[in-house]
Amino acid sequence: MKNIFVFIGMCLLFCLTGCEAEYEPLTENIYIAEAENVNFKRLTVDDKGGSTSFSVRMSSPATTQVTATVGSDLSVLEEYNKLNGTNYLPLPEHLYSFSEEEVIIESGKLSSSPIQVNIKPYDETVNEADKYAIPVSLFSANGTSILNASSHLVILLDKVIVTNVLTNASF
């Protein structure tokens, strides 16, 4: 019995000493700040539309000026729907706009100025029964690498439902 424990101990020791971690620390990666913990954000849209914002951020201060490109990416929404069992549709592109699609992070800084997403009031191209979303992605960055896990954000749009209320009811 003692030999079995010695054998198991030797095997365990061999396995543990045979592993060498070859990880390098993540430095100067760029990502969407709001996607750091979760890759979605909710926004309520009413009859006047709506707006929200997000920022592009560095994992450590930029050593040189970094330029990144953001935009809408349908594959991000497809992946979100698949992972969450949802059926969000992409909001038609004529109903929203980004304040800018190219952001700059200056040398020594951690973050870009916020990118505003403006949503216009829904029109006849939108079915009131469907749920819509805006999939945002970091497409490119010069001067650094993109942190893939936080490189996309899905803005989930919740439409305000307006109903008539009975005003002269006496109960």
CSV table of N, CA and C in Angstrom, one decimal:
chain,number,residue,atom,x,y,z
A,1,MET,N,0.8,-1.2,0.0
A,1,MET,CA,0.0,0.0,0.0
A,1,MET,C,0.9,1.3,0.0
A,2,LYS,N,2.0,1.2,0.8
A,2,LYS,CA,2.9,2.4,0.8
A,2,LYS,C,3.5,2.7,-0.6
A,3,ASN,N,3.7,1.6,-1.3
A,3,ASN,CA,4.3,1.8,-2.7
A,3,ASN,C,3.3,2.5,-3.6
A,4,ILE,N,2.0,2.3,-3.4
A,4,ILE,CA,1.0,2.9,-4.3
A,4,ILE,C,1.0,4.4,-4.0
A,5,PHE,N,1.0,4.8,-2.7
A,5,PHE,CA,1.0,6.2,-2.4
A,5,PHE,C,2.3,6.9,-2.9
A,6,VAL,N,3.4,6.2,-2.8
A,6,VAL,CA,4.7,6.8,-3.3
A,6,VAL,C,4.6,6.9,-4.8
A,7,PHE,N,4.0,6.0,-5.5
A,7,PHE,CA,3.9,6.0,-6.9
A,7,PHE,C,3.0,7.2,-7.4
A,8,ILE,N,1.8,7.3,-6.7
A,8,ILE,CA,0.9,8.4,-7.0
A,8,ILE,C,1.6,9.8,-6.7
A,9,GLY,N,2.3,9.9,-5.6
A,9,GLY,CA,3.0,11.1,-5.3
A,9,GLY,C,4.0,11.5,-6.3
A,10,MET,N,4.8,10.5,-6.8
A,10,MET,CA,5.8,10.7,-7.8
A,10,MET,C,5.1,11.2,-9.1
A,11,CYS,N,4.0,10.5,-9.5
A,11,CYS,CA,3.3,10.9,-10.7
A,11,CYS,C,2.8,12.4,-10.6
A,12,LEU,N,2.2,12.7,-9.5
A,12,LEU,CA,1.7,14.1,-9.2
A,12,LEU,C,2.9,15.1,-9.3
A,13,LEU,N,4.0,14.8,-8.7
A,13,LEU,CA,5.1,15.7,-8.7
A,13,LEU,C,5.7,15.8,-10.1
A,14,PHE,N,5.7,14.7,-10.9
A,14,PHE,CA,6.2,14.8,-12.2
A,14,PHE,C,5.3,15.6,-13.1
A,15,CYS,N,4.0,15.5,-12.9
A,15,CYS,CA,3.0,16.3,-13.7
A,15,CYS,C,3.1,17.8,-13.4
A,16,LEU,N,3.3,18.1,-12.1
A,16,LEU,CA,3.3,19.5,-11.7
A,16,LEU,C,4.6,20.2,-12.2
A,17,THR,N,5.7,19.5,-12.1
A,17,THR,CA,7.0,20.1,-12.5
A,17,THR,C,7.2,20.1,-14.0
A,18,GLY,N,6.4,19.3,-14.7
A,18,GLY,CA,6.6,19.3,-16.2
A,18,GLY,C,5.8,20.4,-16.9
A,19,CYS,N,5.0,21.2,-16.1
A,19,CYS,CA,4.2,22.2,-16.7
A,19,CYS,C,5.0,23.6,-16.5
A,20,GLU,N,5.1,24.3,-17.6
A,20,GLU,CA,5.7,25.6,-17.5
A,20,GLU,C,4.8,26.6,-18.2
A,21,ALA,N,4.3,27.5,-17.4
A,21,ALA,CA,3.4,28.5,-18.0
A,21,ALA,C,4.2,29.5,-18.8
A,22,GLU,N,3.8,29.7,-20.1
A,22,GLU,CA,4.5,30.6,-21.0
A,22,GLU,C,3.6,31.7,-21.3
A,23,TYR,N,3.0,32.3,-20.3
A,23,TYR,CA,2.1,33.5,-20.5
A,23,TYR,C,2.9,34.8,-20.4
A,24,GLU,N,2.5,35.7,-21.2
A,24,GLU,CA,3.0,37.0,-21.2
A,24,GLU,C,1.9,38.0,-20.7
A,25,PRO,N,2.3,39.0,-20.0
A,25,PRO,CA,1.3,39.9,-19.5
A,25,PRO,C,0.7,40.7,-20.7
A,26,LEU,N,-0.6,41.0,-20.5
A,26,LEU,CA,-1.3,41.8,-21.6
A,26,LEU,C,-0.9,43.3,-21.4
A,27,THR,N,-0.3,43.8,-22.3
A,27,THR,CA,0.1,45.3,-22.2
A,27,THR,C,-0.4,46.0,-23.5
A,28,GLU,N,-0.8,47.2,-23.3
A,28,GLU,CA,-1.2,48.0,-24.4
A,28,GLU,C,-2.2,47.3,-25.4
A,29,ASN,N,-3.3,46.8,-24.8
A,29,ASN,CA,-4.4,46.3,-25.7
A,29,ASN,C,-5.5,47.3,-25.6
A,30,ILE,N,-6.3,47.3,-26.7
A,30,ILE,CA,-7.4,48.3,-26.8
A,30,ILE,C,-8.7,47.5,-26.8
A,31,TYR,N,-9.7,48.1,-26.2
A,31,TYR,CA,-11.0,47.4,-26.0
A,31,TYR,C,-12.1,48.4,-25.8
A,32,ILE,N,-13.4,48.0,-25.9
A,32,ILE,CA,-14.5,48.8,-25.6
A,32,ILE,C,-14.8,48.8,-24.1
A,33,ALA,N,-14.7,49.9,-23.5
A,33,ALA,CA,-14.8,50.0,-22.0
A,33,ALA,C,-16.0,49.4,-21.4
A,34,GLU,N,-17.2,49.6,-22.1
A,34,GLU,CA,-18.5,49.1,-21.6
A,34,GLU,C,-18.6,47.6,-21.7
A,35,ALA,N,-17.7,47.0,-22.5
A,35,ALA,CA,-17.7,45.5,-22.8
A,35,ALA,C,-16.7,44.8,-21.9
A,36,GLU,N,-16.2,45.5,-20.9
A,36,GLU,CA,-15.2,44.9,-20.0
A,36,GLU,C,-15.7,43.7,-19.2
A,37,ASN,N,-16.9,43.9,-18.7
A,37,ASN,CA,-17.5,42.8,-17.9
A,37,ASN,C,-18.6,42.0,-18.6
A,38,VAL,N,-19.5,42.8,-19.3
A,38,VAL,CA,-20.5,42.1,-20.2
A,38,VAL,C,-20.5,42.8,-21.5
A,39,ASN,N,-20.9,42.0,-22.5
A,39,ASN,CA,-20.8,42.5,-23.9
A,39,ASN,C,-22.2,43.1,-24.4
A,40,PHE,N,-23.0,43.6,-23.5
A,40,PHE,CA,-24.3,44.2,-24.0
A,40,PHE,C,-24.6,45.4,-23.1
A,41,LYS,N,-25.5,46.2,-23.6
A,41,LYS,CA,-25.9,47.4,-22.9
A,41,LYS,C,-27.3,47.7,-23.3
A,42,ARG,N,-28.2,48.0,-22.4
A,42,ARG,CA,-29.6,48.2,-22.7
A,42,ARG,C,-29.9,49.7,-22.8
A,43,LEU,N,-30.8,50.1,-23.8
A,43,LEU,CA,-31.2,51.4,-24.0
A,43,LEU,C,-32.7,51.5,-24.3
A,44,THR,N,-33.4,52.4,-23.6
A,44,THR,CA,-34.8,52.6,-23.9
A,44,THR,C,-35.0,53.6,-25.0
A,45,VAL,N,-35.8,53.3,-26.0
A,45,VAL,CA,-36.0,54.2,-27.1
A,45,VAL,C,-37.5,54.6,-27.1
A,46,ASP,N,-37.8,55.9,-27.1
A,46,ASP,CA,-39.2,56.3,-27.2
A,46,ASP,C,-39.5,56.9,-28.5
A,47,ASP,N,-40.6,57.7,-28.6
A,47,ASP,CA,-41.0,58.2,-29.9
A,47,ASP,C,-40.1,59.4,-30.3
A,48,LYS,N,-39.2,59.8,-29.5
A,48,LYS,CA,-38.2,60.8,-29.9
A,48,LYS,C,-36.9,60.2,-30.3
A,49,GLY,N,-36.8,58.9,-30.1
A,49,GLY,CA,-35.5,58.2,-30.4
A,49,GLY,C,-34.8,58.0,-29.0
A,50,GLY,N,-33.4,58.0,-29.1
A,50,GLY,CA,-32.7,57.8,-27.9
A,50,GLY,C,-31.2,58.0,-28.2
A,51,SER,N,-30.4,58.0,-27.2
A,51,SER,CA,-28.9,58.1,-27.4
A,51,SER,C,-28.2,57.4,-26.2
A,52,THR,N,-27.0,56.9,-26.5
A,52,THR,CA,-26.1,56.4,-25.5
A,52,THR,C,-24.7,56.6,-26.0
A,53,SER,N,-23.8,56.2,-25.2
A,53,SER,CA,-22.4,56.4,-25.6
A,53,SER,C,-21.5,55.2,-25.1
A,54,PHE,N,-20.4,55.1,-25.7
A,54,PHE,CA,-19.4,54.1,-25.2
A,54,PHE,C,-18.0,54.7,-25.5
A,55,SER,N,-17.0,54.1,-24.8
A,55,SER,CA,-15.6,54.6,-25.0
A,55,SER,C,-14.7,53.5,-25.4
A,56,VAL,N,-13.6,53.8,-26.1
A,56,VAL,CA,-12.6,52.9,-26.4
A,56,VAL,C,-11.5,53.2,-25.4
A,57,ARG,N,-10.9,52.1,-24.8
A,57,ARG,CA,-9.9,52.2,-23.7
A,57,ARG,C,-8.7,51.4,-24.0
A,58,MET,N,-7.6,51.8,-23.4
A,58,MET,CA,-6.4,51.0,-23.4
A,58,MET,C,-6.2,50.3,-22.1
A,59,SER,N,-5.5,49.1,-22.1
A,59,SER,CA,-5.3,48.4,-20.8
A,59,SER,C,-4.2,49.1,-20.0
A,60,SER,N,-3.3,49.8,-20.6
A,60,SER,CA,-2.3,50.7,-20.0
A,60,SER,C,-2.1,51.9,-20.8
A,61,PRO,N,-1.5,53.0,-20.2
A,61,PRO,CA,-1.4,54.2,-21.0
A,61,PRO,C,-0.7,54.0,-22.3
A,62,ALA,N,-1.2,54.6,-23.4
A,62,ALA,CA,-0.6,54.4,-24.7
A,62,ALA,C,0.8,55.0,-24.8
A,63,THR,N,1.7,54.3,-25.3
A,63,THR,CA,3.1,54.9,-25.5
A,63,THR,C,3.2,55.7,-26.7
A,64,THR,N,2.3,55.5,-27.7
A,64,THR,CA,2.2,56.3,-28.9
A,64,THR,C,0.8,56.6,-29.2
A,65,GLN,N,0.5,57.5,-30.1
A,65,GLN,CA,-0.9,57.8,-30.5
A,65,GLN,C,-1.5,56.5,-31.1
A,66,VAL,N,-2.7,56.2,-30.7
A,66,VAL,CA,-3.4,55.0,-31.2
A,66,VAL,C,-4.7,55.4,-31.9
A,67,THR,N,-4.9,54.9,-33.1
A,67,THR,CA,-6.1,55.2,-33.8
A,67,THR,C,-6.9,53.9,-34.0
A,68,ALA,N,-8.2,53.9,-33.7
A,68,ALA,CA,-9.0,52.7,-33.9
A,68,ALA,C,-10.2,53.0,-34.7
A,69,THR,N,-10.8,52.0,-35.3
A,69,THR,CA,-12.0,52.2,-36.1
A,69,THR,C,-13.1,51.3,-35.5
A,70,VAL,N,-14.3,51.9,-35.3
A,70,VAL,CA,-15.4,51.2,-34.7
A,70,VAL,C,-16.6,51.3,-35.7
A,71,GLY,N,-17.5,50.4,-35.6
A,71,GLY,CA,-18.7,50.4,-36.5
A,71,GLY,C,-19.6,49.2,-36.2
A,72,SER,N,-20.6,49.1,-37.0
A,72,SER,CA,-21.6,48.0,-36.8
A,72,SER,C,-21.1,46.8,-37.5
A,73,ASP,N,-21.4,45.6,-36.8
A,73,ASP,CA,-20.9,44.3,-37.3
A,73,ASP,C,-22.0,43.3,-37.0
A,74,LEU,N,-22.7,42.8,-38.1
A,74,LEU,CA,-23.8,41.9,-38.0
A,74,LEU,C,-23.4,40.6,-37.4
A,75,SER,N,-22.2,40.1,-37.6
A,75,SER,CA,-21.7,38.8,-37.0
A,75,SER,C,-21.7,38.9,-35.5
A,76,VAL,N,-21.5,40.0,-34.9
A,76,VAL,CA,-21.6,40.2,-33.4
A,76,VAL,C,-23.0,39.9,-32.9
A,77,LEU,N,-24.0,40.4,-33.6
A,77,LEU,CA,-25.4,40.2,-33.2
A,77,LEU,C,-25.8,38.7,-33.4
A,78,GLU,N,-25.3,38.1,-34.5
A,78,GLU,CA,-25.6,36.7,-34.7
A,78,GLU,C,-25.0,35.9,-33.6
A,79,GLU,N,-23.8,36.1,-33.2
A,79,GLU,CA,-23.2,35.4,-32.1
A,79,GLU,C,-23.9,35.6,-30.8
A,80,TYR,N,-24.3,36.9,-30.5
A,80,TYR,CA,-25.1,37.2,-29.3
A,80,TYR,C,-26.4,36.4,-29.3
A,81,ASN,N,-27.1,36.4,-30.4
A,81,ASN,CA,-28.4,35.7,-30.4
A,81,ASN,C,-28.2,34.2,-30.2
A,82,LYS,N,-27.1,33.6,-30.8
A,82,LYS,CA,-26.9,32.2,-30.7
A,82,LYS,C,-26.5,31.8,-29.2
A,83,LEU,N,-25.7,32.6,-28.6
A,83,LEU,CA,-25.2,32.3,-27.2
A,83,LEU,C,-26.3,32.5,-26.2
A,84,ASN,N,-27.3,33.5,-26.5
A,84,ASN,CA,-28.3,33.8,-25.5
A,84,ASN,C,-29.7,33.3,-25.8
A,85,GLY,N,-29.8,32.6,-26.9
A,85,GLY,CA,-31.1,32.1,-27.3
A,85,GLY,C,-32.2,33.2,-27.6
A,86,THR,N,-31.7,34.3,-28.1
A,86,THR,CA,-32.5,35.5,-28.4
A,86,THR,C,-32.7,35.6,-29.9
A,87,ASN,N,-33.5,36.6,-30.3
A,87,ASN,CA,-33.8,36.8,-31.7
A,87,ASN,C,-33.8,38.3,-32.1
A,88,TYR,N,-32.8,39.0,-31.6
A,88,TYR,CA,-32.7,40.4,-31.9
A,88,TYR,C,-32.4,40.6,-33.4
A,89,LEU,N,-33.0,41.6,-34.0
A,89,LEU,CA,-32.8,42.0,-35.3
A,89,LEU,C,-31.9,43.2,-35.4
A,90,PRO,N,-31.0,43.4,-36.4
A,90,PRO,CA,-30.2,44.6,-36.5
A,90,PRO,C,-31.1,45.8,-36.8
A,91,LEU,N,-31.0,46.9,-36.1
A,91,LEU,CA,-31.7,48.1,-36.4
A,91,LEU,C,-31.3,48.6,-37.7
A,92,PRO,N,-32.2,49.0,-38.6
A,92,PRO,CA,-31.8,49.5,-39.9
A,92,PRO,C,-30.8,50.6,-39.8
A,93,GLU,N,-29.8,50.7,-40.6
A,93,GLU,CA,-28.7,51.6,-40.4
A,93,GLU,C,-29.1,53.1,-40.6
A,94,HIS,N,-30.2,53.3,-41.3
A,94,HIS,CA,-30.6,54.7,-41.5
A,94,HIS,C,-31.2,55.3,-40.2
A,95,LEU,N,-31.5,54.4,-39.2
A,95,LEU,CA,-32.1,54.9,-38.0
A,95,LEU,C,-31.1,55.2,-36.8
A,96,TYR,N,-29.8,55.0,-37.1
A,96,TYR,CA,-28.8,55.4,-36.0
A,96,TYR,C,-27.5,55.9,-36.7
A,97,SER,N,-26.8,56.5,-35.9
A,97,SER,CA,-25.5,57.0,-36.3
A,97,SER,C,-24.5,57.1,-35.2
A,98,PHE,N,-23.2,57.0,-35.5
A,98,PHE,CA,-22.1,57.1,-34.5
A,98,PHE,C,-21.6,58.6,-34.6
A,99,SER,N,-21.2,59.2,-33.5
A,99,SER,CA,-20.7,60.5,-33.6
A,99,SER,C,-19.4,60.5,-34.3
A,100,GLU,N,-18.6,59.4,-34.2
A,100,GLU,CA,-17.4,59.2,-35.0
A,100,GLU,C,-17.1,57.8,-35.1
A,101,GLU,N,-16.5,57.4,-36.2
A,101,GLU,CA,-16.1,56.0,-36.4
A,101,GLU,C,-14.6,55.7,-36.3
A,102,GLU,N,-13.9,56.8,-36.2
A,102,GLU,CA,-12.4,56.6,-35.9
A,102,GLU,C,-12.1,57.4,-34.6
A,103,VAL,N,-11.5,56.7,-33.7
A,103,VAL,CA,-11.2,57.3,-32.4
A,103,VAL,C,-9.6,57.4,-32.3
A,104,ILE,N,-9.2,58.4,-31.5
A,104,ILE,CA,-7.8,58.5,-31.3
A,104,ILE,C,-7.5,58.6,-29.8
A,105,ILE,N,-6.6,57.8,-29.3
A,105,ILE,CA,-6.1,57.8,-27.9
A,105,ILE,C,-4.7,58.4,-28.0
A,106,GLU,N,-4.6,59.5,-27.4
A,106,GLU,CA,-3.3,60.2,-27.4
A,106,GLU,C,-2.3,59.5,-26.6
A,107,SER,N,-1.0,59.7,-26.9
A,107,SER,CA,0.1,59.1,-26.1
A,107,SER,C,0.0,59.5,-24.6
A,108,GLY,N,0.1,58.5,-23.8
A,108,GLY,CA,0.0,58.8,-22.3
A,108,GLY,C,-1.4,58.7,-21.8
A,109,LYS,N,-2.4,58.6,-22.6
A,109,LYS,CA,-3.8,58.5,-22.2
A,109,LYS,C,-4.3,57.1,-22.2
A,110,LEU,N,-5.4,56.9,-21.4
A,110,LEU,CA,-6.0,55.6,-21.3
A,110,LEU,C,-7.3,55.4,-22.2
A,111,SER,N,-7.9,56.5,-22.5
A,111,SER,CA,-9.3,56.4,-23.1
A,111,SER,C,-9.5,57.4,-24.2
A,112,SER,N,-10.4,57.1,-25.1
A,112,SER,CA,-10.8,58.0,-26.1
A,112,SER,C,-12.0,58.9,-25.5
A,113,SER,N,-12.3,59.9,-26.2
A,113,SER,CA,-13.5,60.7,-25.9
A,113,SER,C,-14.7,59.7,-26.2
A,114,PRO,N,-15.8,59.9,-25.5
A,114,PRO,CA,-17.0,59.0,-25.7
A,114,PRO,C,-17.5,59.1,-27.1
A,115,ILE,N,-17.9,58.0,-27.6
A,115,ILE,CA,-18.6,57.9,-28.9
A,115,ILE,C,-20.1,57.9,-28.7
A,116,GLN,N,-20.8,58.9,-29.2
A,116,GLN,CA,-22.2,59.0,-29.1
A,116,GLN,C,-22.9,58.1,-30.1
A,117,VAL,N,-23.9,57.4,-29.7
A,117,VAL,CA,-24.8,56.6,-30.6
A,117,VAL,C,-26.2,57.3,-30.6
A,118,ASN,N,-26.6,57.9,-31.7
A,118,ASN,CA,-27.9,58.5,-31.7
A,118,ASN,C,-28.9,57.7,-32.5
A,119,ILE,N,-30.0,57.4,-31.9
A,119,ILE,CA,-31.1,56.6,-32.5
A,119,ILE,C,-32.2,57.5,-32.9
A,120,LYS,N,-32.6,57.5,-34.1
A,120,LYS,CA,-33.8,58.3,-34.6
A,120,LYS,C,-35.1,57.6,-34.2
A,121,PRO,N,-36.2,58.3,-34.2
A,121,PRO,CA,-37.5,57.6,-33.9
A,121,PRO,C,-37.7,56.5,-35.0
A,122,TYR,N,-38.3,55.4,-34.5
A,122,TYR,CA,-38.6,54.3,-35.4
A,122,TYR,C,-39.6,54.8,-36.5
A,123,ASP,N,-39.4,54.2,-37.7
A,123,ASP,CA,-40.3,54.5,-38.8
A,123,ASP,C,-41.0,53.2,-39.3
A,124,GLU,N,-41.5,53.3,-40.5
A,124,GLU,CA,-42.3,52.1,-41.0
A,124,GLU,C,-41.5,50.9,-41.4
A,125,THR,N,-40.1,51.1,-41.4
A,125,THR,CA,-39.3,49.9,-41.7
A,125,THR,C,-39.1,49.0,-40.5
A,126,VAL,N,-39.6,49.5,-39.3
A,126,VAL,CA,-39.4,48.7,-38.1
A,126,VAL,C,-40.7,48.1,-37.7
A,127,ASN,N,-40.7,46.8,-37.4
A,127,ASN,CA,-41.9,46.1,-37.0
A,127,ASN,C,-42.0,46.3,-35.4
A,128,GLU,N,-43.1,46.8,-34.9
A,128,GLU,CA,-43.3,47.1,-33.5
A,128,GLU,C,-43.2,45.8,-32.7
A,129,ALA,N,-43.4,44.6,-33.2
A,129,ALA,CA,-43.4,43.4,-32.5
A,129,ALA,C,-42.0,42.8,-32.3
A,130,ASP,N,-41.1,43.3,-33.1
A,130,ASP,CA,-39.7,42.7,-33.1
A,130,ASP,C,-38.8,43.5,-32.1
A,131,LYS,N,-37.8,42.8,-31.7
A,131,LYS,CA,-36.8,43.4,-30.8
A,131,LYS,C,-35.5,43.8,-31.7
A,132,TYR,N,-35.0,44.9,-31.4
A,132,TYR,CA,-33.8,45.4,-32.3
A,132,TYR,C,-32.6,45.7,-31.4
A,133,ALA,N,-31.4,45.6,-32.1
A,133,ALA,CA,-30.2,45.9,-31.4
A,133,ALA,C,-29.2,46.5,-32.4
A,134,ILE,N,-28.2,47.2,-31.8
A,134,ILE,CA,-27.1,47.7,-32.6
A,134,ILE,C,-25.8,47.0,-32.2
A,135,PRO,N,-25.2,46.2,-33.1
A,135,PRO,CA,-24.0,45.5,-32.8
A,135,PRO,C,-22.8,46.4,-33.1
A,136,VAL,N,-21.9,46.7,-32.1
A,136,VAL,CA,-20.8,47.5,-32.3
A,136,VAL,C,-19.5,46.7,-32.2
A,137,SER,N,-18.5,47.0,-33.0
A,137,SER,CA,-17.3,46.2,-32.9
A,137,SER,C,-16.1,47.1,-33.2
A,138,LEU,N,-14.9,46.8,-32.6
A,138,LEU,CA,-13.7,47.4,-32.9
A,138,LEU,C,-13.1,46.7,-34.1
A,139,PHE,N,-12.9,47.4,-35.2
A,139,PHE,CA,-12.4,46.7,-36.4
A,139,PHE,C,-10.9,46.7,-36.6
A,140,SER,N,-10.3,47.8,-36.2
A,140,SER,CA,-8.9,47.9,-36.4
A,140,SER,C,-8.3,48.9,-35.4
A,141,ALA,N,-7.0,48.7,-35.2
A,141,ALA,CA,-6.3,49.6,-34.3
A,141,ALA,C,-4.8,49.6,-34.8
A,142,ASN,N,-4.3,50.8,-35.0
A,142,ASN,CA,-2.9,50.9,-35.3
A,142,ASN,C,-2.1,51.3,-34.1
A,143,GLY,N,-1.0,50.7,-33.9
A,143,GLY,CA,-0.2,51.0,-32.7
A,143,GLY,C,-0.4,50.2,-31.5
A,144,THR,N,-1.3,49.2,-31.6
A,144,THR,CA,-1.6,48.3,-30.5
A,144,THR,C,-2.4,47.1,-31.0
A,145,SER,N,-2.7,46.2,-30.2
A,145,SER,CA,-3.5,45.0,-30.6
A,145,SER,C,-4.9,45.1,-29.9
A,146,ILE,N,-5.9,44.5,-30.5
A,146,ILE,CA,-7.3,44.5,-30.0
A,146,ILE,C,-7.4,43.3,-29.0
A,147,LEU,N,-8.0,43.6,-27.8
A,147,LEU,CA,-8.4,42.6,-26.9
A,147,LEU,C,-9.7,42.0,-27.3
A,148,ASN,N,-9.7,40.8,-27.9
A,148,ASN,CA,-10.8,40.2,-28.6
A,148,ASN,C,-12.0,40.0,-27.7
A,149,ALA,N,-11.8,39.6,-26.4
A,149,ALA,CA,-12.9,39.3,-25.5
A,149,ALA,C,-13.8,40.6,-25.2
A,150,SER,N,-13.2,41.7,-25.3
A,150,SER,CA,-14.0,43.0,-25.1
A,150,SER,C,-14.0,43.9,-26.3
A,151,SER,N,-13.9,43.3,-27.5
A,151,SER,CA,-13.9,44.1,-28.7
A,151,SER,C,-15.2,44.4,-29.3
A,152,HIS,N,-16.3,43.9,-28.7
A,152,HIS,CA,-17.6,44.1,-29.3
A,152,HIS,C,-18.7,44.4,-28.2
A,153,LEU,N,-19.7,45.1,-28.6
A,153,LEU,CA,-20.8,45.5,-27.7
A,153,LEU,C,-22.1,45.4,-28.4
A,154,VAL,N,-23.1,44.9,-27.8
A,154,VAL,CA,-24.4,44.8,-28.4
A,154,VAL,C,-25.3,45.8,-27.6
A,155,ILE,N,-25.8,46.8,-28.3
A,155,ILE,CA,-26.8,47.8,-27.6
A,155,ILE,C,-28.2,47.2,-27.9
A,156,LEU,N,-28.8,46.7,-26.8
A,156,LEU,CA,-30.1,46.2,-26.9
A,156,LEU,C,-31.2,47.3,-26.7
A,157,LEU,N,-32.1,47.4,-27.7
A,157,LEU,CA,-33.0,48.5,-27.7
A,157,LEU,C,-34.4,48.1,-27.2
A,158,ASP,N,-34.9,48.7,-26.2
A,158,ASP,CA,-36.2,48.5,-25.6
A,158,ASP,C,-37.1,49.6,-26.0
A,159,LYS,N,-38.1,49.3,-26.7
A,159,LYS,CA,-39.1,50.3,-27.2
A,159,LYS,C,-40.1,50.6,-26.1
A,160,VAL,N,-40.4,51.9,-25.8
A,160,VAL,CA,-41.4,52.3,-24.9
A,160,VAL,C,-42.7,52.0,-25.5
A,161,ILE,N,-43.6,51.3,-24.8
A,161,ILE,CA,-44.9,51.0,-25.3
A,161,ILE,C,-45.9,52.0,-24.8
A,162,VAL,N,-46.6,52.7,-25.7
A,162,VAL,CA,-47.6,53.7,-25.3
A,162,VAL,C,-49.0,53.1,-25.5
A,163,THR,N,-49.8,53.2,-24.4
A,163,THR,CA,-51.1,52.7,-24.5
A,163,THR,C,-52.1,53.8,-24.0
A,164,ASN,N,-53.4,53.6,-24.4
A,164,ASN,CA,-54.4,54.5,-23.9
A,164,ASN,C,-54.8,54.1,-22.5
A,165,VAL,N,-55.1,55.0,-21.7
A,165,VAL,CA,-55.5,54.7,-20.3
A,165,VAL,C,-56.9,55.2,-20.1
A,166,LEU,N,-57.8,54.5,-19.6
A,166,LEU,CA,-59.1,54.9,-19.3
A,166,LEU,C,-59.1,55.9,-18.2
A,167,THR,N,-59.6,57.2,-18.5
A,167,THR,CA,-59.4,58.3,-17.5
A,167,THR,C,-60.6,58.5,-16.6
A,168,ASN,N,-61.8,58.2,-17.1
A,168,ASN,CA,-63.0,58.5,-16.3
A,168,ASN,C,-63.6,57.2,-15.7
A,169,ALA,N,-62.8,56.3,-15.3
A,169,ALA,CA,-63.3,55.1,-14.7
A,169,ALA,C,-63.4,55.3,-13.2
A,170,SER,N,-64.5,54.9,-12.7
A,170,SER,CA,-64.7,55.0,-11.2
A,170,SER,C,-64.9,53.6,-10.7
A,171,PHE,N,-64.1,53.2,-9.8
A,171,PHE,CA,-64.1,51.8,-9.3
A,171,PHE,C,-64.4,51.9,-7.8
